[in-house]
Amino acid sequence: MTPLHQELKAFIVATMNLEDIAADDIADDQLLFAEDGLGLDSIDALELVLALKKTYGVVIEANDEKSRQHLRSVNSLANLIEAHRRQTG
C-alpha cells in the first residue's frame, strides 16, 4: 500500500461520513459500490466525484463506462490520480 492509497482510504471515510468503517479496514481492491464492498450508492458517487475534483483535480465524466472503472476501488482511484499527476506534472 502506498501513501496515496492510505490517503484515499481516509479521504473516502471522511467524505462519505463512514462512521462505522476505519480507513485501515478498506482493502485496496475492495469494491466501493457493491453490496459486498463498501456499499456506496449513486448519490455517494456524485459526492465522491466532486470531492475528488476539488482535492485532486481529477475530472470524472458522468455516465461513462471508464468512469465506473475509475470509481471501482482504491486501487483504481490511485491509478487515476497518479496518471493525472504525471500528465499535469
PDB file of C-alpha atoms in Angstrom:
ATOM      1  CA  MET A   1       0.000   0.000   0.000  1.00  0.00           C
ATOM      2  CA  THR A   2       1.337   3.407  -0.963  1.00  0.00           C
ATOM      3  CA  PRO A   3       0.848   6.644   0.971  1.00  0.00           C
ATOM      4  CA  LEU A   4      -1.672   7.672  -1.706  1.00  0.00           C
ATOM      5  CA  HIS A   5      -3.713   4.520  -1.054  1.00  0.00           C
ATOM      6  CA  GLN A   6      -3.835   5.265   2.678  1.00  0.00           C
ATOM      7  CA  GLU A   7      -4.676   8.905   1.973  1.00  0.00           C
ATOM      8  CA  LEU A   8      -7.514   7.870  -0.358  1.00  0.00           C
ATOM      9  CA  LYS A   9      -8.953   5.481   2.209  1.00  0.00           C
ATOM     10  CA  ALA A  10      -9.039   8.228   4.841  1.00  0.00           C
ATOM     11  CA  PHE A  11     -10.453  10.610   2.214  1.00  0.00           C
ATOM     12  CA  ILE A  12     -13.277   8.173   1.359  1.00  0.00           C
ATOM     13  CA  VAL A  13     -14.135   7.575   5.020  1.00  0.00           C
ATOM     14  CA  ALA A  14     -14.234  11.322   5.719  1.00  0.00           C
ATOM     15  CA  THR A  15     -16.003  12.355   2.504  1.00  0.00           C
ATOM     16  CA  MET A  16     -18.650   9.650   2.759  1.00  0.00           C
ATOM     17  CA  ASN A  17     -19.034  10.005   6.548  1.00  0.00           C
ATOM     18  CA  LEU A  18     -18.415   6.292   7.037  1.00  0.00           C
ATOM     19  CA  GLU A  19     -18.572   6.323  10.820  1.00  0.00           C
ATOM     20  CA  ASP A  20     -18.558   2.537  11.210  1.00  0.00           C
ATOM     21  CA  ILE A  21     -15.569   1.926   8.927  1.00  0.00           C
ATOM     22  CA  ALA A  22     -11.912   2.695   9.606  1.00  0.00           C
ATOM     23  CA  ALA A  23      -9.606   3.563   6.726  1.00  0.00           C
ATOM     24  CA  ASP A  24      -7.421   0.569   7.638  1.00  0.00           C
ATOM     25  CA  ASP A  25     -10.436  -1.737   7.187  1.00  0.00           C
ATOM     26  CA  ILE A  26     -10.734  -0.884   3.480  1.00  0.00           C
ATOM     27  CA  ALA A  27      -8.783  -3.196   1.179  1.00  0.00           C
ATOM     28  CA  ASP A  28      -7.011  -1.635  -1.797  1.00  0.00           C
ATOM     29  CA  ASP A  29      -9.082  -3.762  -4.190  1.00  0.00           C
ATOM     30  CA  GLN A  30     -12.379  -3.669  -2.259  1.00  0.00           C
ATOM     31  CA  LEU A  31     -15.315  -2.640  -4.435  1.00  0.00           C
ATOM     32  CA  LEU A  32     -16.644   0.751  -3.429  1.00  0.00           C
ATOM     33  CA  PHE A  33     -20.121   0.441  -4.951  1.00  0.00           C
ATOM     34  CA  ALA A  34     -21.036  -3.204  -4.370  1.00  0.00           C
ATOM     35  CA  GLU A  35     -23.193  -4.645  -1.616  1.00  0.00           C
ATOM     36  CA  ASP A  36     -20.333  -6.937  -0.630  1.00  0.00           C
ATOM     37  CA  GLY A  37     -17.929  -3.969  -0.766  1.00  0.00           C
ATOM     38  CA  LEU A  38     -18.439  -0.600   0.895  1.00  0.00           C
ATOM     39  CA  GLY A  39     -21.981  -0.420  -0.463  1.00  0.00           C
ATOM     40  CA  LEU A  40     -21.795   3.171  -1.678  1.00  0.00           C
ATOM     41  CA  ASP A  41     -24.668   4.331  -3.907  1.00  0.00           C
ATOM     42  CA  SER A  42     -25.154   6.749  -6.814  1.00  0.00           C
ATOM     43  CA  ILE A  43     -25.529   9.791  -4.546  1.00  0.00           C
ATOM     44  CA  ASP A  44     -22.251   8.810  -2.887  1.00  0.00           C
ATOM     45  CA  ALA A  45     -20.682   8.577  -6.348  1.00  0.00           C
ATOM     46  CA  LEU A  46     -21.662  12.173  -7.113  1.00  0.00           C
ATOM     47  CA  GLU A  47     -20.273  13.399  -3.805  1.00  0.00           C
ATOM     48  CA  LEU A  48     -17.072  11.425  -4.291  1.00  0.00           C
ATOM     49  CA  VAL A  49     -16.553  12.709  -7.842  1.00  0.00           C
ATOM     50  CA  LEU A  50     -16.971  16.329  -6.708  1.00  0.00           C
ATOM     51  CA  ALA A  51     -14.619  15.838  -3.766  1.00  0.00           C
ATOM     52  CA  LEU A  52     -12.003  14.143  -5.977  1.00  0.00           C
ATOM     53  CA  LYS A  53     -12.118  17.071  -8.388  1.00  0.00           C
ATOM     54  CA  LYS A  54     -11.771  19.613  -5.595  1.00  0.00           C
ATOM     55  CA  THR A  55      -8.997  17.776  -3.748  1.00  0.00           C
ATOM     56  CA  TYR A  56      -7.003  16.067  -6.502  1.00  0.00           C
ATOM     57  CA  GLY A  57      -8.006  17.986  -9.630  1.00  0.00           C
ATOM     58  CA  VAL A  58      -9.210  14.880 -11.459  1.00  0.00           C
ATOM     59  CA  VAL A  59     -12.327  15.112 -13.600  1.00  0.00           C
ATOM     60  CA  ILE A  60     -14.517  12.032 -13.877  1.00  0.00           C
ATOM     61  CA  GLU A  61     -17.239  12.251 -16.506  1.00  0.00           C
ATOM     62  CA  ALA A  62     -20.750  11.092 -15.647  1.00  0.00           C
ATOM     63  CA  ASN A  63     -22.366   8.146 -17.418  1.00  0.00           C
ATOM     64  CA  ASP A  64     -19.147   6.819 -18.890  1.00  0.00           C
ATOM     65  CA  GLU A  65     -18.024   3.206 -18.531  1.00  0.00           C
ATOM     66  CA  LYS A  66     -14.473   4.422 -17.948  1.00  0.00           C
ATOM     67  CA  SER A  67     -15.746   6.477 -15.015  1.00  0.00           C
ATOM     68  CA  ARG A  68     -17.234   3.387 -13.444  1.00  0.00           C
ATOM     69  CA  GLN A  69     -13.872   1.677 -13.719  1.00  0.00           C
ATOM     70  CA  HIS A  70     -12.117   4.659 -12.096  1.00  0.00           C
ATOM     71  CA  LEU A  71     -14.542   4.513  -9.167  1.00  0.00           C
ATOM     72  CA  ARG A  72     -14.222   0.752  -8.744  1.00  0.00           C
ATOM     73  CA  SER A  73     -11.732   0.634  -5.851  1.00  0.00           C
ATOM     74  CA  VAL A  74      -8.978   2.480  -4.014  1.00  0.00           C
ATOM     75  CA  ASN A  75      -6.505   0.920  -6.471  1.00  0.00           C
ATOM     76  CA  SER A  76      -8.351   2.314  -9.487  1.00  0.00           C
ATOM     77  CA  LEU A  77      -8.680   5.761  -7.899  1.00  0.00           C
ATOM     78  CA  ALA A  78      -4.968   5.793  -7.056  1.00  0.00           C
ATOM     79  CA  ASN A  79      -4.118   4.839 -10.644  1.00  0.00           C
ATOM     80  CA  LEU A  80      -6.306   7.673 -11.949  1.00  0.00           C
ATOM     81  CA  ILE A  81      -4.739  10.253  -9.640  1.00  0.00           C
ATOM     82  CA  GLU A  82      -1.197   9.079 -10.402  1.00  0.00           C
ATOM     83  CA  ALA A  83      -1.890   9.291 -14.157  1.00  0.00           C
ATOM     84  CA  HIS A  84      -3.347  12.781 -13.687  1.00  0.00           C
ATOM     85  CA  ARG A  85      -0.252  13.870 -11.762  1.00  0.00           C
ATOM     86  CA  ARG A  86       2.046  12.540 -14.499  1.00  0.00           C
ATOM     87  CA  GLN A  87       0.075  14.429 -17.161  1.00  0.00           C
ATOM     88  CA  THR A  88      -0.049  17.705 -15.284  1.00  0.00           C
ATOM     89  CA  GLY A  89       3.500  17.493 -13.975  1.00  0.00           C
TER      90      GLY A  89
END
